[in-house]
Short mmCIF file of C-alpha atoms in Angstrom, two decimals:
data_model
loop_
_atom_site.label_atom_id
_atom_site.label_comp_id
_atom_site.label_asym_id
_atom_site.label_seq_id
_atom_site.Cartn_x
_atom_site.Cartn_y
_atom_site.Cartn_z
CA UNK A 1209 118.19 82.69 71.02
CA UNK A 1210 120.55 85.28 72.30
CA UNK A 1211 118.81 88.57 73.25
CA UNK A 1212 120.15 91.61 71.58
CA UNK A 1213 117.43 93.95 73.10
CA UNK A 1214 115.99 92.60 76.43
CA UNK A 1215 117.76 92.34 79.39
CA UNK A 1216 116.92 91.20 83.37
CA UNK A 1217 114.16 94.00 83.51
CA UNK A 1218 113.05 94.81 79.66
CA UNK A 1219 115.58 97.19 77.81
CA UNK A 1220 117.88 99.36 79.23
CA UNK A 1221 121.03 101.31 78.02
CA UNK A 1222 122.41 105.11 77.70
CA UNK A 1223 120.05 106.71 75.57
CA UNK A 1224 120.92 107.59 71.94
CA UNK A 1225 123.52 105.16 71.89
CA UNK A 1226 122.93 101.00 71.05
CA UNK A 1227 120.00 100.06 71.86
CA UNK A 1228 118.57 102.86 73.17
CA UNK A 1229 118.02 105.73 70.36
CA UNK A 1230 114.37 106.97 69.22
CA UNK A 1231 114.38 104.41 66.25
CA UNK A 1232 114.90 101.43 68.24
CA UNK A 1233 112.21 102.49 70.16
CA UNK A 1234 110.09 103.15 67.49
CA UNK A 1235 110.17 99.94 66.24
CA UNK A 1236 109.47 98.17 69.99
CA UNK A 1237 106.31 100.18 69.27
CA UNK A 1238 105.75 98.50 65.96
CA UNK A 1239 107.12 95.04 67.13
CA UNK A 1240 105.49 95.39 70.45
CA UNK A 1241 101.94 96.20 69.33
CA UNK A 1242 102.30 93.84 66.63
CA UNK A 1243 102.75 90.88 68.92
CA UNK A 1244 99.63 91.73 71.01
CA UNK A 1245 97.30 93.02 68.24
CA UNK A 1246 95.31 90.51 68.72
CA UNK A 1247 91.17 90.47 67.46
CA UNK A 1248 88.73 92.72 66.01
CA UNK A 1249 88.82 95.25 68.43
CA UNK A 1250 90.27 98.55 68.89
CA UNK A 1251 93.87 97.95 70.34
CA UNK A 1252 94.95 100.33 73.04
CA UNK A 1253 98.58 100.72 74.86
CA UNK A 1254 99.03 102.65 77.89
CA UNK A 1255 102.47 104.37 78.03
CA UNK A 1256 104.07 106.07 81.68
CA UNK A 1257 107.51 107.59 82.07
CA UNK A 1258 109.48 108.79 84.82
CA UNK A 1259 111.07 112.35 84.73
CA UNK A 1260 114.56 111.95 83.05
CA UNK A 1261 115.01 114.30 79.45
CA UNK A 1262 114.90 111.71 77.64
CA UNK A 1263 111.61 110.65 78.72
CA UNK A 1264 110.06 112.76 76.07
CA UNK A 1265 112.13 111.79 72.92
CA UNK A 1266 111.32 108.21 73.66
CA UNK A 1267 107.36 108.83 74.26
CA UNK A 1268 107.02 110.27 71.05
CA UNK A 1269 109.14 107.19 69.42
CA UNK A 1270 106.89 104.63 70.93
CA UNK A 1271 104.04 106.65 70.20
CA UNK A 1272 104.81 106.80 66.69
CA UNK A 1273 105.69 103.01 66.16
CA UNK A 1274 102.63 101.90 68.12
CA UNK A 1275 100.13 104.03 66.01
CA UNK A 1276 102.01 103.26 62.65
CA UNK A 1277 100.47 99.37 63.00
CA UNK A 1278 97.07 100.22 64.31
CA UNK A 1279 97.03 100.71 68.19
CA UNK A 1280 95.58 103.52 69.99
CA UNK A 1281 98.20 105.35 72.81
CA UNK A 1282 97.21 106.73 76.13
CA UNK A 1283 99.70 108.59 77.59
CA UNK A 1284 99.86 109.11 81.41
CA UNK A 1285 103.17 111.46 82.33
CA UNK A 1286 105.43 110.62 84.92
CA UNK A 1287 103.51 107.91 87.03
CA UNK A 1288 105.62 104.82 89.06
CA UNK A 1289 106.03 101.91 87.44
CA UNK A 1290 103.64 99.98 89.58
CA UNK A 1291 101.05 103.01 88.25
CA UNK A 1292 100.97 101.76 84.43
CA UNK A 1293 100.89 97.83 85.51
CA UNK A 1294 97.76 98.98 87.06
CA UNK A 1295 96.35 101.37 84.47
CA UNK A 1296 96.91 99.10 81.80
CA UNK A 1297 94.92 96.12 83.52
CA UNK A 1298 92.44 99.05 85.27
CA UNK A 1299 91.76 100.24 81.67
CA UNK A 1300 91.66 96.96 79.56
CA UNK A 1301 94.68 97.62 77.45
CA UNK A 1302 96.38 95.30 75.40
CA UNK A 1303 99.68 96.44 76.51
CA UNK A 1304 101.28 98.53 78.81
CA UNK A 1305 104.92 100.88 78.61
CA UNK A 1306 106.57 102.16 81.45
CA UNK A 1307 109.81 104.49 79.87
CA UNK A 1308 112.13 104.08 82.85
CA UNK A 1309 115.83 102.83 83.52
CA UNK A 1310 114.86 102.97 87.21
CA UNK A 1311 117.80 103.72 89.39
CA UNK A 1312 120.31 104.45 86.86
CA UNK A 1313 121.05 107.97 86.47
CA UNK A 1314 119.73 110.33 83.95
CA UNK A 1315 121.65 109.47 80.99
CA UNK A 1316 120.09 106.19 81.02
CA UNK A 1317 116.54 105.33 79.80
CA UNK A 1318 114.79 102.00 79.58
CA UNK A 1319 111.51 99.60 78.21
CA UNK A 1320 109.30 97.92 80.21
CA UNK A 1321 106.20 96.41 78.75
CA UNK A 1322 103.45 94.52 80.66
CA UNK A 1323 100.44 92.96 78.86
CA UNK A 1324 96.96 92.93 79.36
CA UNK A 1325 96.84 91.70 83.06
CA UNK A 1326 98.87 94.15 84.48
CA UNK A 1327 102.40 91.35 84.61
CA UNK A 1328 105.64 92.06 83.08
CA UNK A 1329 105.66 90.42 79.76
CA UNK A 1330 107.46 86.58 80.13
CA UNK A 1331 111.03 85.16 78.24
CA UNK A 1332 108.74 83.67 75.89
CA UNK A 1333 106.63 86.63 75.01
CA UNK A 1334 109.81 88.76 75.04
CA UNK A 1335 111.74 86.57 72.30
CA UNK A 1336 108.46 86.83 70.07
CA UNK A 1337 109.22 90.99 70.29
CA UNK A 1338 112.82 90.00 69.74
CA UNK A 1339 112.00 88.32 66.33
CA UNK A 1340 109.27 90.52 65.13
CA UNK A 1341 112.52 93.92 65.87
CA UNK A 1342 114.06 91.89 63.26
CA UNK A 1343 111.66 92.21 60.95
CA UNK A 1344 109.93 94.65 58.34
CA UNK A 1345 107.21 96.15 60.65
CA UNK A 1346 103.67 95.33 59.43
CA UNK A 1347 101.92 98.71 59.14
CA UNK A 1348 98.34 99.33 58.31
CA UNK A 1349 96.76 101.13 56.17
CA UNK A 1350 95.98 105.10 56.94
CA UNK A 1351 92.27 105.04 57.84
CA UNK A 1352 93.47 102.46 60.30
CA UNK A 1353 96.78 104.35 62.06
CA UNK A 1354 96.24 104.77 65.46
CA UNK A 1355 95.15 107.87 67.55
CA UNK A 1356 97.13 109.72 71.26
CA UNK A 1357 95.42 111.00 73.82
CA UNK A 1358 97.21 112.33 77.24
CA UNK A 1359 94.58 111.24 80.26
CA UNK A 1360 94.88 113.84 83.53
CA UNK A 1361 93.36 111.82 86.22
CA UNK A 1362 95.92 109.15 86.06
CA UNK A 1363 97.88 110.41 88.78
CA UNK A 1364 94.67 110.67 91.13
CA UNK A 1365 93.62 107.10 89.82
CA UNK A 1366 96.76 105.97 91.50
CA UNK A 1367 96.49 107.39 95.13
CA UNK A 1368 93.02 106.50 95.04
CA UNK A 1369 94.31 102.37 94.49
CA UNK A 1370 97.67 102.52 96.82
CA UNK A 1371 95.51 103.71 99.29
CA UNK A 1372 93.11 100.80 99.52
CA UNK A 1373 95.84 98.65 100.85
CA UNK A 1374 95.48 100.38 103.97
CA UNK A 1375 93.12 99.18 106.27
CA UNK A 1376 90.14 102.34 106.99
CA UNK A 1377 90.37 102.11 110.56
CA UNK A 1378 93.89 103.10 109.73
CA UNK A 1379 95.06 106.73 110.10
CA UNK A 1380 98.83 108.23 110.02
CA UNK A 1381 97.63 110.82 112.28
CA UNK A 1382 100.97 111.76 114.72
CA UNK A 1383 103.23 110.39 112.64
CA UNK A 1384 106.12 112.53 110.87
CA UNK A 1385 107.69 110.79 107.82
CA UNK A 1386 110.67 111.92 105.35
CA UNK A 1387 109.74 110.77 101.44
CA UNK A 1388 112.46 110.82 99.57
CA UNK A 1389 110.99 110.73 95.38
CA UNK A 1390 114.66 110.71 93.99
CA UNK A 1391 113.29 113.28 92.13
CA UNK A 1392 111.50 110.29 90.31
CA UNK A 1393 108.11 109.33 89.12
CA UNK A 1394 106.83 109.30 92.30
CA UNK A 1395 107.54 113.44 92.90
CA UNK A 1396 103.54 113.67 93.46
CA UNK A 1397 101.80 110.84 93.87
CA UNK A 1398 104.00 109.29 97.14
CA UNK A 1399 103.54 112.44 99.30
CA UNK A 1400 100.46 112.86 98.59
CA UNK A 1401 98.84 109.28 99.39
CA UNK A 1402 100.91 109.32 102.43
CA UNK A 1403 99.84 112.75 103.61
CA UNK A 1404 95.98 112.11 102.53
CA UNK A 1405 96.09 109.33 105.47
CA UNK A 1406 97.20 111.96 107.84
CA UNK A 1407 100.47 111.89 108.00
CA UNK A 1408 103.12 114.79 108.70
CA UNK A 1409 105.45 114.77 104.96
CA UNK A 1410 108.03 116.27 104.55
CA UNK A 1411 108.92 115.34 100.78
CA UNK A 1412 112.74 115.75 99.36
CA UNK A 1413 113.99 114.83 96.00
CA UNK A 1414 110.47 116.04 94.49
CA UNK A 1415 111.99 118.64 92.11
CA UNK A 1416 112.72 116.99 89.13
CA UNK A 1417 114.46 119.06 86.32
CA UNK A 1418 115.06 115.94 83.91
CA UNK A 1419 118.77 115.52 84.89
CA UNK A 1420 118.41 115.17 88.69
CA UNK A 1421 117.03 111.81 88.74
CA UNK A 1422 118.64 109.68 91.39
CA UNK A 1423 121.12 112.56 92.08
CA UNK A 1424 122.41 112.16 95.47
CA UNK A 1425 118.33 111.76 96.09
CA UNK A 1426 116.33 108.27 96.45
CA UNK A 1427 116.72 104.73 97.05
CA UNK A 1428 120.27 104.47 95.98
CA UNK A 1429 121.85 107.77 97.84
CA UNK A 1430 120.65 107.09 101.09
CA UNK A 1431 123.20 109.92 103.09
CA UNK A 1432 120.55 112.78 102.18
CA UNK A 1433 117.43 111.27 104.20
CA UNK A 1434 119.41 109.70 106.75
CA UNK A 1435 120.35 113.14 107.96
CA UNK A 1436 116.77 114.53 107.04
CA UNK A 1437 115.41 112.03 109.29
CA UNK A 1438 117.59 112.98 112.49
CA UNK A 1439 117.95 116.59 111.60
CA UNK A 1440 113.88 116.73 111.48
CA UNK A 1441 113.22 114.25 114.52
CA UNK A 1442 111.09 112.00 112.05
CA UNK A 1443 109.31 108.65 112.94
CA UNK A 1444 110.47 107.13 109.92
CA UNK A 1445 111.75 107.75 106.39
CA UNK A 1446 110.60 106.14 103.16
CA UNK A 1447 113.19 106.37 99.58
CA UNK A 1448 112.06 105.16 96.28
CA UNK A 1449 114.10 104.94 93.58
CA UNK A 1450 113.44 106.50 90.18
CA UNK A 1451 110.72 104.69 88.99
CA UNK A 1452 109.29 104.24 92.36
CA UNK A 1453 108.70 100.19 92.45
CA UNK A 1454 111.73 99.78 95.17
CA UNK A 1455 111.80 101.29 98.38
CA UNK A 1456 114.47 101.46 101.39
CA UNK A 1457 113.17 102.23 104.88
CA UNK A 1458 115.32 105.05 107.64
CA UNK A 1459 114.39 104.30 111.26
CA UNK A 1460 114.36 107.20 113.55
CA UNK A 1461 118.04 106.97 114.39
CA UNK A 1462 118.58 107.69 110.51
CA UNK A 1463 119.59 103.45 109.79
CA UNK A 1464 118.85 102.02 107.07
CA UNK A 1465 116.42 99.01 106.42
CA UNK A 1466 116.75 97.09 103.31
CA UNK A 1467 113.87 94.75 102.01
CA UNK A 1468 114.84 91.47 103.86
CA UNK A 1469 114.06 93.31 106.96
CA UNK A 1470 110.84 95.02 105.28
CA UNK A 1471 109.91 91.22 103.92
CA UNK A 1472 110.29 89.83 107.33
CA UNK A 1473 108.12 92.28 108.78
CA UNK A 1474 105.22 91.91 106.73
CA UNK A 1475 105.29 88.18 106.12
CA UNK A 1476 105.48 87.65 109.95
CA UNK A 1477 102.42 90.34 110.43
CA UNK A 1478 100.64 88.64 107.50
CA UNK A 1479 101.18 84.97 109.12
CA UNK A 1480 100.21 86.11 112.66
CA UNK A 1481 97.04 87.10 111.05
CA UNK A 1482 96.55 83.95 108.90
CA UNK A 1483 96.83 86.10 106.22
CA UNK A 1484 100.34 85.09 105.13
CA UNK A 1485 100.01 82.85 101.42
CA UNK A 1486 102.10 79.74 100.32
CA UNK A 1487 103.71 79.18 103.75
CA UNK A 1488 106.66 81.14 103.19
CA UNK A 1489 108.41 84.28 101.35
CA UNK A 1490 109.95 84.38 98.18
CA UNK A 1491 113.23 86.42 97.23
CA UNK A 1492 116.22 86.09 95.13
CA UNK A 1493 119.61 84.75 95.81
CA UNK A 1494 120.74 87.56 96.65
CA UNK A 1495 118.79 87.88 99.83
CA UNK A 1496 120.57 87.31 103.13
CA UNK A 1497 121.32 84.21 105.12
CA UNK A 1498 119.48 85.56 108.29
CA UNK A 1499 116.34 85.95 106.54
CA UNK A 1500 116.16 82.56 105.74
CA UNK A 1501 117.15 81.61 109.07
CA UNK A 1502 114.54 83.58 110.81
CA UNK A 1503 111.85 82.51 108.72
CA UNK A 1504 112.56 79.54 109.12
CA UNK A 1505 112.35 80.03 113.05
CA UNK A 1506 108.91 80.29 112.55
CA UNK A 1507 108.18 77.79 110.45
CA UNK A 1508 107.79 79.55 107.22
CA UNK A 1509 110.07 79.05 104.40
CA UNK A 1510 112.22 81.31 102.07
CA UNK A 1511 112.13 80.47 98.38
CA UNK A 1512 115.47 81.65 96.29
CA UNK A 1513 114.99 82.82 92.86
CA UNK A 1514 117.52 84.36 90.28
CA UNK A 1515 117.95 87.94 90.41
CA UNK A 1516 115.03 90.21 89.15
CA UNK A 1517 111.71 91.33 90.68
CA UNK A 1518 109.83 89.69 87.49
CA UNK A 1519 111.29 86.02 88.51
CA UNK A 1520 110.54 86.53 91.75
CA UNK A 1521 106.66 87.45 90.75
CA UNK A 1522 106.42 83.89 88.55
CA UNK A 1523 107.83 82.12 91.28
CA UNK A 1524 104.87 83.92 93.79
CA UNK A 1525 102.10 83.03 90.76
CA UNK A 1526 103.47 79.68 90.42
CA UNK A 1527 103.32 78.78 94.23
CA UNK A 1528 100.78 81.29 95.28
CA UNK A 1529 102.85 83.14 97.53
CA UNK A 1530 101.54 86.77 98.50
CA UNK A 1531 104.92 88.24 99.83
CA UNK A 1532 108.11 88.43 97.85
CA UNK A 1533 110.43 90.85 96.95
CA UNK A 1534 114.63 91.65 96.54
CA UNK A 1535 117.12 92.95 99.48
CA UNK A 1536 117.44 96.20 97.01
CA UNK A 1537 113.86 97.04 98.15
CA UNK A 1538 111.71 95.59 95.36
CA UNK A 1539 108.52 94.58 97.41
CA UNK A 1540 106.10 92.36 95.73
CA UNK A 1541 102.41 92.58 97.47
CA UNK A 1542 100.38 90.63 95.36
CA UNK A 1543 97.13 91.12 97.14
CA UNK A 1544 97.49 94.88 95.94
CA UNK A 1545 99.10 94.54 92.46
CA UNK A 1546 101.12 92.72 90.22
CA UNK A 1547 104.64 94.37 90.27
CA UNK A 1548 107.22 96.03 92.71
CA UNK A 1549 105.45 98.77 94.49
CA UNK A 1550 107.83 101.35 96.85
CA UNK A 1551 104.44 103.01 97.71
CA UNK A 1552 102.29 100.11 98.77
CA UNK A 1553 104.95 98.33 100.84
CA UNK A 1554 105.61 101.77 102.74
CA UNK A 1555 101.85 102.73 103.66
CA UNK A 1556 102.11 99.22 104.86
CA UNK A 1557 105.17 99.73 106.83
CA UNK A 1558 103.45 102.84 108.41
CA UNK A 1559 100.35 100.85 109.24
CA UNK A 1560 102.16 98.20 111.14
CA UNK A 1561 104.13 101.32 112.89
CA UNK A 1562 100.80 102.80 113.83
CA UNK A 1563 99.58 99.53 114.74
CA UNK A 1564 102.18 98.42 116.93
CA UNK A 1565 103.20 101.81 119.08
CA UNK A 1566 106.54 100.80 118.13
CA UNK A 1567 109.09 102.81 116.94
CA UNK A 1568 110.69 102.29 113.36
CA UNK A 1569 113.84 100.97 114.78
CA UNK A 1570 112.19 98.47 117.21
CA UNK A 1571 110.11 97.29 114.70
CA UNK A 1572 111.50 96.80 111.66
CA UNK A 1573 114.82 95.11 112.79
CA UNK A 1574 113.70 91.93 112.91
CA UNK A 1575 116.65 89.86 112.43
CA UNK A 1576 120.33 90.12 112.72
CA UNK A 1577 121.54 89.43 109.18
CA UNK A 1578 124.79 87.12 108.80
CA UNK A 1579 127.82 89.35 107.20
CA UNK A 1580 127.28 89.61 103.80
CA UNK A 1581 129.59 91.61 101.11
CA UNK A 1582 129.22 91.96 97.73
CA UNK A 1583 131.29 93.32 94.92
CA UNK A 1584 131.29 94.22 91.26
CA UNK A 1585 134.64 93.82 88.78
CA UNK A 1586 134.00 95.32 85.41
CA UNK A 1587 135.26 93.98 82.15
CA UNK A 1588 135.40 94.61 78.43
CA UNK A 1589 135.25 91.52 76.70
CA UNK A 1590 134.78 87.78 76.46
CA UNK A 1591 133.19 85.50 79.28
CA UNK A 1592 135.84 85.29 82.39
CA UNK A 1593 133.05 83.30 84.21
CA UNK A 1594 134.23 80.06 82.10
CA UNK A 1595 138.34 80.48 82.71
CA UNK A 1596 139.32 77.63 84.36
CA UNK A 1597 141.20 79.53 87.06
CA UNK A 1598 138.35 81.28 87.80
CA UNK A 1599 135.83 78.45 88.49
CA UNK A 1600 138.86 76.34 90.33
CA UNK A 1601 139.01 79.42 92.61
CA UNK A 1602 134.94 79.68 93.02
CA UNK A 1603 134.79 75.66 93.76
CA UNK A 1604 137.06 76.17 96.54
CA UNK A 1605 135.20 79.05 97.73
CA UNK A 1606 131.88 76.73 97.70
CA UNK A 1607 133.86 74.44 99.45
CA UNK A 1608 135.36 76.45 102.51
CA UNK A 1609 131.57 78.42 102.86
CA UNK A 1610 129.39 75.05 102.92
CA UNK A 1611 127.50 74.74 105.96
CA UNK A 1612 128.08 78.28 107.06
CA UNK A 1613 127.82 80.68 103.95
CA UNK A 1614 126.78 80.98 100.87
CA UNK A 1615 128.10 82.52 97.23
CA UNK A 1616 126.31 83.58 94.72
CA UNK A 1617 128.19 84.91 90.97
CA UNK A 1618 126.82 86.03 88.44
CA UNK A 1619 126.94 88.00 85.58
CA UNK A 1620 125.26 91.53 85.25
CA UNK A 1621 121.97 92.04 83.17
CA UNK A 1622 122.00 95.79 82.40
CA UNK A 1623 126.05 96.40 82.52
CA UNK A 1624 129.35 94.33 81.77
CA UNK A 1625 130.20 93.33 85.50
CA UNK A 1626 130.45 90.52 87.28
CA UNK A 1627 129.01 89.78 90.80
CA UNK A 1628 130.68 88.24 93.39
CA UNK A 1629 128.76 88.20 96.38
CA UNK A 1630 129.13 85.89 99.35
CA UNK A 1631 128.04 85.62 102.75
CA UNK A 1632 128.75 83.84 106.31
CA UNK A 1633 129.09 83.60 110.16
CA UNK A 1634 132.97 84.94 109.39
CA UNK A 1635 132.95 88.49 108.33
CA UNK A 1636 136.84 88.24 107.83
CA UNK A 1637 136.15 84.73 105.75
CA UNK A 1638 133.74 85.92 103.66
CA UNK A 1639 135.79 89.12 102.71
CA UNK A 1640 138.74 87.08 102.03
CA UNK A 1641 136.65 85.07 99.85
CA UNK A 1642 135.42 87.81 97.78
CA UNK A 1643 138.80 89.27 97.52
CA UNK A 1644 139.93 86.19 96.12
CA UNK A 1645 137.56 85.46 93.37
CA UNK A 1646 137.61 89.22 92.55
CA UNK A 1647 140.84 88.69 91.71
CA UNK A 1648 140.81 85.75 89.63
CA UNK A 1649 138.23 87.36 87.48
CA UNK A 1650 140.10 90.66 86.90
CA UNK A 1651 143.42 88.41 85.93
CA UNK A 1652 141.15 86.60 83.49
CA UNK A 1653 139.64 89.55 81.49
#
């Protein structure tokens, strides 16, 4: 069936318009707890958010739908995403909600539900939701509506986890590290955790006023910590995005280190230690050409799913992988939880700083990635993926990259754009390549 509601990473949109008003989100509630009321117990839901305005209108939506058919609500505040996966499963709820649209900006909101084991919710269990939204919602009777209760040790329960990841002979003692919170979900808990193992913090984007969100802050705007870094003589920076499961690392010299680099570094640590699962890493298509290369330099192997953390996580379930991520700084640690988690995967960046002696930009620039450019052509209508001029252009581009490139196309999840990314040993190839099949797709919409 064709999904109306859920995209690549549950639902997303500008809020009070489409999909994203109060009453749709009431009725995820209903449709939602509906589809996982399931036995004679009490039913529970665990709902986070992140900081943006809008956060509060669409609490008290979901709140309201998931009472009206019989489930009990526990509302955390602004916690990362990676915080309610692990609440939910920490607290044996039959559902989790994190409100967040992640790194969009504040006039976006989003829906991400994870069920009882802490994992983002599967196509299949998705369409059920889909189906039931289309429906009357089933509500029970009023000795049975459901109660709300805000918990305040949530955020506390969080540092407490992240922390565990790092070994206890393990201290960030000497170290001075730039955490940029994108005035996200993160504001408190990142600092803190990192600072609580000793490090020196200094802590931007941790002012959140419900419209800053992703502002020129986090993840995305990387110009603001890259001068923090140099300007305070850091070891390191770490940027999360809005909802805190991505990360993007600054060495010292104020680069930038995307999550290839950050999934090369811990996979290799891990296998040097025997500690490495399922004899490789896996990442989407969108990850580059050197990773793949180096990895396989070593023996291990690089395992290409479509785009989105969640297909990335199946694929690590299904082969029992324990490393996997996305270039955009999704990092997947599944000996330490069972979604992206910025915070994890940078106390375990600092730890393998503090255990080397290395600096950030000796250490975490582990390969030389192939040139690689991507870019994005909007359109308003129809599908200009299937006009014959535009796949006769992308077959000849397959055809002048094989054996040293790659392209990869594809359709947006959250926006109407198109993708056109490819990559290979010929910077000036590859951009001409791009150019060209950026072109055919703007002449066909």
């Amino acid at each position: 069936m064709s999904r109306k509601f859920f995209g690549t990473d549950g639902i997303r949109g500008r809020t009070n318009e489409g999909v994203m008003t109060a009453a749709t989100a009431m009725r995820v509630g209903q449709a939602a707890g509906t589809h996982f009321l399931r036995g004679g117990h009490r039913h529970r839901v665990v709902i986070g958010k992140d900081t943006r305005l809008s956060g509060y209108m669409m609490e008290s939506a979901l709140v309201a739908g998931f009472t009206s058919v019989g489930m009990d609500v526990i509302m955390t505040g602004p916690l990362p995403t990676p915080a309610i996966a692990l609440l939910t499963h920490e607290m044996r709820a039959d559902l989790g909600v994190m409100i967040s649209a992640s790194h969009n900006p504040f006039e976006d909101n989003g829906i991400k539900l994870f069920g009882p084991d802490g994992y983002k919710l599967s196509d299949e269990a998705e369409a059920a939701i889909e189906r039931l939204l289309g429906q009357e919602p089933l509500l029970v009777e009023p000795r049975r509506i459901g109660r709300a209760r805000r918990i305040d040790d949530a955020a506390g329960r969080y540092i407490h986890a992240v922390k565990q990841s790092v070994a206890t002979d393990i201290r960030f003692d000497g170290l001075k590290v730039v955490v940029d919170c994108a005035n996200g979900a993160a504001y408190q808990v990142a600092p803190s955790a990192i600072w609580e193992l000793g490090a020196e913090v200094i802590a931007m984007g941790v002012s959140p006023n419900g419209t800053n969100i992703n502002d020129g802050v986090g993840s995305t705007a990387l110009d603001a910590i890259k001068a923090r870094v140099v300007e305070e003589s850091a070891d390191i920076g770490i940027a999360l995005d809005g909802d805190a499961d991505r990360l993007i690392v600054i060495d010292e010299k104020g680069e930038a280190v995307d999550g290839d680099q950050i999934m090369a570094l811990i996979a290799t640590r891990l296998h040097a230690r025997g500690d490495l699962k399922g004899g490789g890493v896996v990442a989407t298509v969108m990850s580059n050409l050197g990773l793949e290369r180096y990895l396989d330099s070593i023996g291990l192997t690089l395992e290409r799913t479509k785009v989105g953390d969640r297909y990335v996580l199946e694929r690590m379930k299904e082969g029992g992988f324990n490393v996997g991520g996305e270039q955009s700084g999704h990092m997947i640690l599944t000996d330490f939880g069972t979604t992206g988690d910025g915070t994890v995967a940078a106390l375990r960046i600092l730890a393998s700083v503090v255990r080397s002696g290395k600096k950030a930009s000796e250490l975490l620039h582990v390969f030389d990635p192939v040139p690689q450019l991507l870019k994005n052509v909007r359109y308003s209508g129809g599908k200009p993926l299937e006009n014959e001029t535009v796949k006769s252009v992308i077959a000849e581009a397959e055809k002048e990259l094989e054996g040293c490139g790659r392209l990869v196309i594809r359709p947006s999840g959250t926006e109407p754009v198109i993708r056109v990314m490819a990559e290979g040993d010929d910077a000036a190839q590859v951009e001409t390549v791009v150019d060209r099949i950026c072109d055919a797709v703007r002449k066909a919409v």
